[in-house]
Amino acid sequence: MRRSAWLDHSANVNPAATPVSAAPRRAGMVLAALILGAAVANLNLAVANVALPSIGAAFDSSQTSLNLVAVGYSLGLAASVLYLGAVGDRYGRKLMLVLGITLSIPACLLAAYAPNDTVLIGARIFGGVSAGMAYPTTLALIAALWSGPGRTKTIALWSALGGAISSLGPLMSGFLLEHFWWGSVFLVTLPLAVLALVMALVFVPSHVNEGTEPVDNIGGVLSVVTIGALVIGINFAAVPGSKALLVAMGVVVLAAGIAFLLRQRRASNPLYDLEVAARRIFWVAALAGIIVFGSLMGAMFIGQQFLQNVLGYSTLEAGTSIIPAAVMMVLIAPRSAKLVESHGARFTLLVGYVFVFLGFLTMLLVWNEDSVYWHVALAYALVGAGVGFAGTPASHSLTGAVPVRRVGMASGTADLQRDLGGAIMQSIFGALLVAGYASAFSAEIADSSDASKVSQSSEAALTKSFDSAAAVAQQHPKYATQITDAAKSAFLDGDQWAYLAGLVAVTLGAILVATRFPGRERERELLASYQAESPDGVKPPE
């Protein structure tokens, strides 16, 4: 076995039984630079939602504009990752990382000082594209620079810290909004971006296992159109009056998606290798990650509304309540890596699913109008532990199933797990919450002795959302307590639908993993054969 000064190898044994570990020189500093780069993207993704009411008040924005502010970042990120991942594989992953971090700085400044919501939407999309350069590249570099158990541990830290930082976004936003103007939430990542940029320039190797094949630009453009339309459609699925938009996005997704698949079948160097994507280790891990990361985003989405609307938490208190999830993700990460090596990815994924299931079950059975903080903390801690366990094998399996020279495909897919998972679960949870809330409030109005006094327009406003009902309560002080109590009761009925959907999704995901993902020994054999596709093995950086 060839040795280099930059590699730290373990004993030379059968790689199918105990894979050889390799790591870059100054591995700790390299990993710190990559985690900081990922943190910039994660924080920017998470900071906007808490500020939406303040943004709406500042610009008198329509609900559609606010939805675009909320989805703009994930739209730019999700639409670009596959294409930009392939560009990084060909022209330099460090180049993409540095460029992405650099462009995030003007994107943050433009968002913070946007003169209107149109500019803000553009800044969010721009920021998402910059994250599409940097974020998937961090995982691609980990896969290219580390191998064996060392890669598993590194992915565990990358996944856990990235998820933890993302979950802390609402906390930081809540603190800033209590002391500064709405634009301050977009400036929080600037010091982090500067530090990440310096560390990336100094410590990250310039070139590692990049390919020489041309980039499939036609496939790249089709991927941008397909994923962009899909993300828009999912996020607007539950928005009233969006039928025409949904139909248009559906047509675009269908047409561009078919064209993309045909292109990938015929291209000599496809952007997305469909043969690799068909490997069970790859596609099952991709779907499993969508459910896991979507569950985290969905739980935070519904939970923040529950805490503020029902329990009366401030934005800062609601953000602080997420800390148990972040702590558990970080604590579980090292144990998750050891579990993957000792028992395999399937077992570790299933352990994660058990914890996420228990988290949603806690929300379903314990969260109510009389809940105390430890009820909230327990549910978030369980979900955080589940993501901590499942996030590592999901990302590890994706990167292990592709040749190192094509790892941008795997890292782009890993990023889509978070974006599409969050979009899908939040859309489903939101739609069920709205439907359940409206149904329960309509029933309460019908059963009320004052039902005849409620006009059709008032009933429409009361059943539209909790915030709309709160506005009606302010307009009618005499009935304010009655309206607020009814809105809380209706919200609690609606969020039960969302928690049940989470339980169903996690159960289906667990069944998929248990029946389709290979066991530990077969997984090792397959991963060893996949890595053998890189004939020169792991090459030292230039």
mmCIF file of N, CA and C in Angstrom, residues 182-291:
data_model
loop_
_atom_site.group_PDB
_atom_site.id
_atom_site.type_symbol
_atom_site.label_atom_id
_atom_site.label_comp_id
_atom_site.label_asym_id
_atom_site.label_seq_id
_atom_site.Cartn_x
_atom_site.Cartn_y
_atom_site.Cartn_z
ATOM 1 N N TRP A 182 -35.190 44.298 11.749
ATOM 2 C CA TRP A 182 -35.346 42.991 11.114
ATOM 3 C C TRP A 182 -34.119 42.573 10.301
ATOM 4 N N GLY A 183 -33.431 43.537 9.692
ATOM 5 C CA GLY A 183 -32.296 43.203 8.845
ATOM 6 C C GLY A 183 -31.113 42.639 9.603
ATOM 7 N N SER A 184 -31.088 42.825 10.918
ATOM 8 C CA SER A 184 -29.947 42.328 11.705
ATOM 9 C C SER A 184 -29.821 40.812 11.649
ATOM 10 N N VAL A 185 -30.928 40.111 11.415
ATOM 11 C CA VAL A 185 -30.856 38.647 11.393
ATOM 12 C C VAL A 185 -30.013 38.151 10.216
ATOM 13 N N PHE A 186 -29.890 38.955 9.170
ATOM 14 C CA PHE A 186 -29.117 38.544 8.003
ATOM 15 C C PHE A 186 -27.630 38.887 8.133
ATOM 16 N N LEU A 187 -27.278 39.619 9.194
ATOM 17 C CA LEU A 187 -25.881 39.988 9.409
ATOM 18 C C LEU A 187 -25.163 39.052 10.378
ATOM 19 N N VAL A 188 -25.921 38.160 11.001
ATOM 20 C CA VAL A 188 -25.352 37.344 12.069
ATOM 21 C C VAL A 188 -24.233 36.434 11.561
ATOM 22 N N THR A 189 -24.272 36.068 10.288
ATOM 23 C CA THR A 189 -23.262 35.133 9.769
ATOM 24 C C THR A 189 -22.015 35.816 9.216
ATOM 25 N N LEU A 190 -22.008 37.146 9.158
ATOM 26 C CA LEU A 190 -20.862 37.822 8.546
ATOM 27 C C LEU A 190 -19.529 37.511 9.241
ATOM 28 N N PRO A 191 -19.416 37.618 10.572
ATOM 29 C CA PRO A 191 -18.134 37.267 11.213
ATOM 30 C C PRO A 191 -17.754 35.812 10.951
ATOM 31 N N LEU A 192 -18.749 34.937 10.953
ATOM 32 C CA LEU A 192 -18.510 33.524 10.687
ATOM 33 C C LEU A 192 -17.994 33.319 9.258
ATOM 34 N N ALA A 193 -18.570 34.068 8.305
ATOM 35 C CA ALA A 193 -18.152 33.951 6.906
ATOM 36 C C ALA A 193 -16.704 34.405 6.720
ATOM 37 N N VAL A 194 -16.335 35.493 7.362
ATOM 38 C CA VAL A 194 -14.962 35.991 7.242
ATOM 39 C C VAL A 194 -13.976 34.971 7.807
ATOM 40 N N LEU A 195 -14.281 34.418 8.988
ATOM 41 C CA LEU A 195 -13.410 33.416 9.600
ATOM 42 C C LEU A 195 -13.330 32.162 8.736
ATOM 43 N N ALA A 196 -14.489 31.711 8.223
ATOM 44 C CA ALA A 196 -14.513 30.517 7.373
ATOM 45 C C ALA A 196 -13.702 30.730 6.102
ATOM 46 N N LEU A 197 -13.780 31.924 5.536
ATOM 47 C CA LEU A 197 -13.045 32.228 4.310
ATOM 48 C C LEU A 197 -11.539 32.165 4.546
ATOM 49 N N VAL A 198 -11.080 32.763 5.625
ATOM 50 C CA VAL A 198 -9.645 32.753 5.940
ATOM 51 C C VAL A 198 -9.156 31.326 6.162
ATOM 52 N N MET A 199 -9.912 30.561 6.935
ATOM 53 C CA MET A 199 -9.492 29.190 7.238
ATOM 54 C C MET A 199 -9.509 28.307 5.990
ATOM 55 N N ALA A 200 -10.499 28.516 5.122
ATOM 56 C CA ALA A 200 -10.560 27.733 3.886
ATOM 57 C C ALA A 200 -9.354 28.031 3.003
ATOM 58 N N LEU A 201 -8.999 29.297 2.898
ATOM 59 C CA LEU A 201 -7.855 29.678 2.068
ATOM 60 C C LEU A 201 -6.547 29.100 2.613
ATOM 61 N N VAL A 202 -6.420 29.051 3.926
ATOM 62 C CA VAL A 202 -5.158 28.630 4.543
ATOM 63 C C VAL A 202 -5.038 27.116 4.643
ATOM 64 N N PHE A 203 -6.114 26.425 5.024
ATOM 65 C CA PHE A 203 -5.992 25.019 5.415
ATOM 66 C C PHE A 203 -6.540 24.003 4.413
ATOM 67 N N VAL A 204 -7.521 24.364 3.593
ATOM 68 C CA VAL A 204 -8.139 23.376 2.706
ATOM 69 C C VAL A 204 -7.249 23.146 1.488
ATOM 70 N N PRO A 205 -6.913 21.885 1.177
ATOM 71 C CA PRO A 205 -6.080 21.587 -0.003
ATOM 72 C C PRO A 205 -6.748 22.067 -1.293
ATOM 73 N N SER A 206 -5.935 22.422 -2.262
ATOM 74 C CA SER A 206 -6.452 23.027 -3.486
ATOM 75 C C SER A 206 -7.135 22.024 -4.405
ATOM 76 N N HIS A 207 -6.541 20.857 -4.612
ATOM 77 C CA HIS A 207 -7.089 19.899 -5.571
ATOM 78 C C HIS A 207 -6.985 18.487 -5.019
ATOM 79 N N VAL A 208 -8.110 17.783 -5.000
ATOM 80 C CA VAL A 208 -8.132 16.401 -4.543
ATOM 81 C C VAL A 208 -9.079 15.597 -5.433
ATOM 82 N N ASN A 209 -8.508 14.680 -6.224
ATOM 83 C CA ASN A 209 -9.316 13.746 -7.002
ATOM 84 C C ASN A 209 -10.370 14.418 -7.880
ATOM 85 N N GLU A 210 -10.081 15.559 -8.451
ATOM 86 C CA GLU A 210 -11.021 16.154 -9.399
ATOM 87 C C GLU A 210 -10.984 15.383 -10.711
ATOM 88 N N GLY A 211 -12.099 15.401 -11.427
ATOM 89 C CA GLY A 211 -12.186 14.682 -12.691
ATOM 90 C C GLY A 211 -11.663 15.522 -13.844
ATOM 91 N N THR A 212 -11.582 14.874 -14.987
ATOM 92 C CA THR A 212 -11.136 15.571 -16.202
ATOM 93 C C THR A 212 -12.239 15.609 -17.255
ATOM 94 N N GLU A 213 -13.373 14.949 -16.967
ATOM 95 C CA GLU A 213 -14.466 14.913 -17.931
ATOM 96 C C GLU A 213 -15.168 16.268 -17.996
ATOM 97 N N PRO A 214 -15.731 16.609 -19.159
ATOM 98 C CA PRO A 214 -16.466 17.868 -19.265
ATOM 99 C C PRO A 214 -17.751 17.825 -18.443
ATOM 100 N N VAL A 215 -18.183 18.983 -17.964
ATOM 101 C CA VAL A 215 -19.416 19.088 -17.184
ATOM 102 C C VAL A 215 -20.611 19.033 -18.134
ATOM 103 N N ASP A 216 -21.624 18.300 -17.740
ATOM 104 C CA ASP A 216 -22.864 18.217 -18.521
ATOM 105 C C ASP A 216 -23.698 19.471 -18.258
ATOM 106 N N ASN A 217 -23.420 20.531 -19.012
ATOM 107 C CA ASN A 217 -24.090 21.813 -18.770
ATOM 108 C C ASN A 217 -25.578 21.761 -19.090
ATOM 109 N N ILE A 218 -25.947 21.017 -20.129
ATOM 110 C CA ILE A 218 -27.378 20.902 -20.454
ATOM 111 C C ILE A 218 -28.109 20.206 -19.309
ATOM 112 N N GLY A 219 -27.530 19.128 -18.817
ATOM 113 C CA GLY A 219 -28.122 18.455 -17.662
ATOM 114 C C GLY A 219 -28.164 19.362 -16.443
ATOM 115 N N GLY A 220 -27.140 20.192 -16.274
ATOM 116 C CA GLY A 220 -27.113 21.123 -15.156
ATOM 117 C C GLY A 220 -28.252 22.123 -15.203
ATOM 118 N N VAL A 221 -28.482 22.694 -16.376
ATOM 119 C CA VAL A 221 -29.574 23.655 -16.524
ATOM 120 C C VAL A 221 -30.923 22.975 -16.269
ATOM 121 N N LEU A 222 -31.094 21.773 -16.809
ATOM 122 C CA LEU A 222 -32.351 21.044 -16.586
ATOM 123 C C LEU A 222 -32.553 20.715 -15.116
ATOM 124 N N SER A 223 -31.469 20.404 -14.399
ATOM 125 C CA SER A 223 -31.596 20.120 -12.966
ATOM 126 C C SER A 223 -32.016 21.363 -12.200
ATOM 127 N N VAL A 224 -31.472 22.510 -12.582
ATOM 128 C CA VAL A 224 -31.838 23.771 -11.924
ATOM 129 C C VAL A 224 -33.329 24.052 -12.115
ATOM 130 N N VAL A 225 -33.816 23.905 -13.346
ATOM 131 C CA VAL A 225 -35.228 24.184 -13.641
ATOM 132 C C VAL A 225 -36.132 23.185 -12.913
ATOM 133 N N THR A 226 -35.781 21.905 -12.963
ATOM 134 C CA THR A 226 -36.619 20.870 -12.347
ATOM 135 C C THR A 226 -36.722 21.053 -10.836
ATOM 136 N N ILE A 227 -35.577 21.161 -10.181
ATOM 137 C CA ILE A 227 -35.582 21.259 -8.720
ATOM 138 C C ILE A 227 -36.169 22.594 -8.266
ATOM 139 N N GLY A 228 -35.844 23.681 -8.984
ATOM 140 C CA GLY A 228 -36.396 24.979 -8.623
ATOM 141 C C GLY A 228 -37.912 24.983 -8.679
ATOM 142 N N ALA A 229 -38.483 24.442 -9.759
ATOM 143 C CA ALA A 229 -39.941 24.387 -9.876
ATOM 144 C C ALA A 229 -40.551 23.483 -8.812
ATOM 145 N N LEU A 230 -39.848 22.378 -8.497
ATOM 146 C CA LEU A 230 -40.350 21.464 -7.474
ATOM 147 C C LEU A 230 -40.389 22.130 -6.105
ATOM 148 N N VAL A 231 -39.323 22.841 -5.750
ATOM 149 C CA VAL A 231 -39.276 23.516 -4.451
ATOM 150 C C VAL A 231 -40.367 24.586 -4.347
ATOM 151 N N ILE A 232 -40.540 25.364 -5.413
ATOM 152 C CA ILE A 232 -41.602 26.385 -5.401
ATOM 153 C C ILE A 232 -42.963 25.726 -5.237
ATOM 154 N N GLY A 233 -43.209 24.671 -6.002
ATOM 155 C CA GLY A 233 -44.494 23.994 -5.925
ATOM 156 C C GLY A 233 -44.789 23.431 -4.549
ATOM 157 N N ILE A 234 -43.789 22.778 -3.940
ATOM 158 C CA ILE A 234 -43.987 22.199 -2.613
ATOM 159 C C ILE A 234 -44.278 23.282 -1.585
ATOM 160 N N ASN A 235 -43.519 24.363 -1.629
ATOM 161 C CA ASN A 235 -43.685 25.407 -0.620
ATOM 162 C C ASN A 235 -44.983 26.186 -0.772
ATOM 163 N N PHE A 236 -45.544 26.245 -1.969
ATOM 164 C CA PHE A 236 -46.792 26.968 -2.171
ATOM 165 C C PHE A 236 -48.006 26.050 -2.214
ATOM 166 N N ALA A 237 -47.801 24.755 -1.967
ATOM 167 C CA ALA A 237 -48.897 23.800 -2.069
ATOM 168 C C ALA A 237 -50.048 24.121 -1.116
ATOM 169 N N ALA A 238 -49.697 24.616 0.079
ATOM 170 C CA ALA A 238 -50.726 24.886 1.088
ATOM 171 C C ALA A 238 -51.178 26.340 1.109
ATOM 172 N N VAL A 239 -50.676 27.160 0.170
ATOM 173 C CA VAL A 239 -51.029 28.584 0.148
ATOM 174 C C VAL A 239 -52.324 28.778 -0.634
ATOM 175 N N PRO A 240 -53.346 29.392 -0.040
ATOM 176 C CA PRO A 240 -54.600 29.622 -0.760
ATOM 177 C C PRO A 240 -54.388 30.481 -2.012
ATOM 178 N N GLY A 241 -55.131 30.181 -3.060
ATOM 179 C CA GLY A 241 -55.061 30.969 -4.280
ATOM 180 C C GLY A 241 -53.867 30.689 -5.149
ATOM 181 N N SER A 242 -53.160 29.570 -4.901
ATOM 182 C CA SER A 242 -51.943 29.260 -5.662
ATOM 183 C C SER A 242 -52.165 28.148 -6.684
ATOM 184 N N LYS A 243 -53.412 27.878 -7.036
ATOM 185 C CA LYS A 243 -53.705 26.758 -7.927
ATOM 186 C C LYS A 243 -53.020 26.919 -9.282
ATOM 187 N N ALA A 244 -53.114 28.121 -9.862
ATOM 188 C CA ALA A 244 -52.506 28.341 -11.183
ATOM 189 C C ALA A 244 -50.992 28.168 -11.118
ATOM 190 N N LEU A 245 -50.369 28.681 -10.041
ATOM 191 C CA LEU A 245 -48.926 28.532 -9.872
ATOM 192 C C LEU A 245 -48.541 27.061 -9.730
ATOM 193 N N LEU A 246 -49.323 26.322 -8.966
ATOM 194 C CA LEU A 246 -49.024 24.912 -8.755
ATOM 195 C C LEU A 246 -49.132 24.124 -10.054
ATOM 196 N N VAL A 247 -50.152 24.432 -10.846
ATOM 197 C CA VAL A 247 -50.304 23.744 -12.132
ATOM 198 C C VAL A 247 -49.109 24.054 -13.034
ATOM 199 N N ALA A 248 -48.729 25.331 -13.081
ATOM 200 C CA ALA A 248 -47.590 25.728 -13.917
ATOM 201 C C ALA A 248 -46.312 25.041 -13.459
ATOM 202 N N MET A 249 -46.067 25.014 -12.149
ATOM 203 C CA MET A 249 -44.867 24.368 -11.623
ATOM 204 C C MET A 249 -44.901 22.859 -11.866
ATOM 205 N N GLY A 250 -46.084 22.278 -11.780
ATOM 206 C CA GLY A 250 -46.209 20.852 -12.057
ATOM 207 C C GLY A 250 -45.844 20.515 -13.492
ATOM 208 N N VAL A 251 -46.296 21.351 -14.418
ATOM 209 C CA VAL A 251 -45.973 21.141 -15.835
ATOM 210 C C VAL A 251 -44.471 21.278 -16.061
ATOM 211 N N VAL A 252 -43.870 22.302 -15.429
ATOM 212 C CA VAL A 252 -42.428 22.521 -15.587
ATOM 213 C C VAL A 252 -41.635 21.345 -15.018
ATOM 214 N N VAL A 253 -42.018 20.886 -13.827
ATOM 215 C CA VAL A 253 -41.318 19.757 -13.200
ATOM 216 C C VAL A 253 -41.415 18.514 -14.080
ATOM 217 N N LEU A 254 -42.604 18.250 -14.601
ATOM 218 C CA LEU A 254 -42.793 17.058 -15.428
ATOM 219 C C LEU A 254 -41.961 17.136 -16.707
ATOM 220 N N ALA A 255 -42.063 18.264 -17.402
ATOM 221 C CA ALA A 255 -41.358 18.406 -18.678
ATOM 222 C C ALA A 255 -39.839 18.426 -18.483
ATOM 223 N N ALA A 256 -39.374 19.274 -17.564
ATOM 224 C CA ALA A 256 -37.932 19.373 -17.336
ATOM 225 C C ALA A 256 -37.373 18.099 -16.719
ATOM 226 N N GLY A 257 -38.162 17.456 -15.850
ATOM 227 C CA GLY A 257 -37.705 16.219 -15.225
ATOM 228 C C GLY A 257 -37.521 15.092 -16.232
ATOM 229 N N ILE A 258 -38.470 14.954 -17.138
ATOM 230 C CA ILE A 258 -38.346 13.924 -18.177
ATOM 231 C C ILE A 258 -37.145 14.225 -19.072
ATOM 232 N N ALA A 259 -37.010 15.497 -19.449
ATOM 233 C CA ALA A 259 -35.863 15.888 -20.281
ATOM 234 C C ALA A 259 -34.544 15.614 -19.564
ATOM 235 N N PHE A 260 -34.501 15.859 -18.254
ATOM 236 C CA PHE A 260 -33.284 15.613 -17.474
ATOM 237 C C PHE A 260 -32.937 14.128 -17.467
ATOM 238 N N LEU A 261 -33.941 13.272 -17.231
ATOM 239 C CA LEU A 261 -33.682 11.833 -17.190
ATOM 240 C C LEU A 261 -33.207 11.318 -18.547
ATOM 241 N N LEU A 262 -33.829 11.780 -19.621
ATOM 242 C CA LEU A 262 -33.410 11.368 -20.958
ATOM 243 C C LEU A 262 -31.977 11.825 -21.233
ATOM 244 N N ARG A 263 -31.666 13.042 -20.806
ATOM 245 C CA ARG A 263 -30.316 13.569 -20.995
ATOM 246 C C ARG A 263 -29.297 12.740 -20.233
ATOM 247 N N GLN A 264 -29.624 12.348 -19.007
ATOM 248 C CA GLN A 264 -28.674 11.590 -18.202
ATOM 249 C C GLN A 264 -28.449 10.183 -18.754
ATOM 250 N N ARG A 265 -29.451 9.637 -19.422
ATOM 251 C CA ARG A 265 -29.295 8.326 -20.041
ATOM 252 C C ARG A 265 -28.400 8.381 -21.270
ATOM 253 N N ARG A 266 -28.424 9.499 -21.977
ATOM 254 C CA ARG A 266 -27.729 9.595 -23.257
ATOM 255 C C ARG A 266 -26.381 10.301 -23.177
ATOM 256 N N ALA A 267 -26.164 11.119 -22.164
ATOM 257 C CA ALA A 267 -24.928 11.901 -22.075
ATOM 258 C C ALA A 267 -23.734 10.982 -21.828
ATOM 259 N N SER A 268 -22.616 11.276 -22.476
ATOM 260 C CA SER A 268 -21.404 10.474 -22.285
ATOM 261 C C SER A 268 -20.831 10.657 -20.883
ATOM 262 N N ASN A 269 -21.030 11.838 -20.306
ATOM 263 C CA ASN A 269 -20.588 12.099 -18.935
ATOM 264 C C ASN A 269 -21.731 12.776 -18.186
ATOM 265 N N PRO A 270 -22.706 11.996 -17.733
ATOM 266 C CA PRO A 270 -23.917 12.587 -17.150
ATOM 267 C C PRO A 270 -23.640 13.371 -15.872
ATOM 268 N N LEU A 271 -24.448 14.381 -15.652
ATOM 269 C CA LEU A 271 -24.353 15.154 -14.410
ATOM 270 C C LEU A 271 -24.709 14.273 -13.213
ATOM 271 N N TYR A 272 -25.709 13.439 -13.385
ATOM 272 C CA TYR A 272 -26.216 12.587 -12.309
ATOM 273 C C TYR A 272 -26.252 11.155 -12.833
ATOM 274 N N ASP A 273 -25.314 10.337 -12.392
ATOM 275 C CA ASP A 273 -25.178 8.975 -12.883
ATOM 276 C C ASP A 273 -26.348 8.127 -12.372
ATOM 277 N N LEU A 274 -27.272 7.786 -13.249
ATOM 278 C CA LEU A 274 -28.464 7.057 -12.842
ATOM 279 C C LEU A 274 -28.148 5.636 -12.397
ATOM 280 N N GLU A 275 -27.073 5.051 -12.912
ATOM 281 C CA GLU A 275 -26.680 3.716 -12.459
ATOM 282 C C GLU A 275 -26.222 3.753 -11.001
ATOM 283 N N VAL A 276 -25.477 4.784 -10.656
ATOM 284 C CA VAL A 276 -25.066 4.947 -9.258
ATOM 285 C C VAL A 276 -26.276 5.239 -8.380
ATOM 286 N N ALA A 277 -27.167 6.104 -8.853
ATOM 287 C CA ALA A 277 -28.353 6.462 -8.075
ATOM 288 C C ALA A 277 -29.256 5.260 -7.827
ATOM 289 N N ALA A 278 -29.184 4.249 -8.702
ATOM 290 C CA ALA A 278 -30.029 3.068 -8.549
ATOM 291 C C ALA A 278 -29.499 2.095 -7.504
ATOM 292 N N ARG A 279 -28.282 2.312 -7.009
ATOM 293 C CA ARG A 279 -27.737 1.442 -5.968
ATOM 294 C C ARG A 279 -28.546 1.604 -4.684
ATOM 295 N N ARG A 280 -28.872 0.481 -4.052
ATOM 296 C CA ARG A 280 -29.730 0.550 -2.862
ATOM 297 C C ARG A 280 -29.109 1.395 -1.754
ATOM 298 N N ILE A 281 -27.813 1.279 -1.587
ATOM 299 C CA ILE A 281 -27.160 2.069 -0.550
ATOM 300 C C ILE A 281 -27.372 3.555 -0.807
ATOM 301 N N PHE A 282 -27.416 3.947 -2.071
ATOM 302 C CA PHE A 282 -27.562 5.358 -2.421
ATOM 303 C C PHE A 282 -29.009 5.825 -2.291
ATOM 304 N N TRP A 283 -29.931 5.184 -3.011
ATOM 305 C CA TRP A 283 -31.277 5.743 -3.058
ATOM 306 C C TRP A 283 -32.048 5.547 -1.760
ATOM 307 N N VAL A 284 -31.807 4.437 -1.054
ATOM 308 C CA VAL A 284 -32.482 4.256 0.238
ATOM 309 C C VAL A 284 -31.962 5.281 1.246
ATOM 310 N N ALA A 285 -30.645 5.503 1.249
ATOM 311 C CA ALA A 285 -30.075 6.515 2.145
ATOM 312 C C ALA A 285 -30.609 7.900 1.811
ATOM 313 N N ALA A 286 -30.774 8.193 0.508
ATOM 314 C CA ALA A 286 -31.294 9.500 0.107
ATOM 315 C C ALA A 286 -32.709 9.712 0.637
ATOM 316 N N LEU A 287 -33.575 8.717 0.459
ATOM 317 C CA LEU A 287 -34.949 8.839 0.949
ATOM 318 C C LEU A 287 -34.998 8.857 2.476
ATOM 319 N N ALA A 288 -34.156 8.042 3.103
ATOM 320 C CA ALA A 288 -34.125 8.018 4.568
ATOM 321 C C ALA A 288 -33.724 9.377 5.127
ATOM 322 N N GLY A 289 -32.737 10.020 4.483
ATOM 323 C CA GLY A 289 -32.304 11.336 4.934
ATOM 324 C C GLY A 289 -33.366 12.397 4.738
ATOM 325 N N ILE A 290 -34.111 12.313 3.643
ATOM 326 C CA ILE A 290 -35.199 13.267 3.408
ATOM 327 C C ILE A 290 -36.196 13.221 4.562
ATOM 328 N N ILE A 291 -36.542 12.014 4.997
ATOM 329 C CA ILE A 291 -37.511 11.877 6.089
ATOM 330 C C ILE A 291 -36.918 12.373 7.410
#
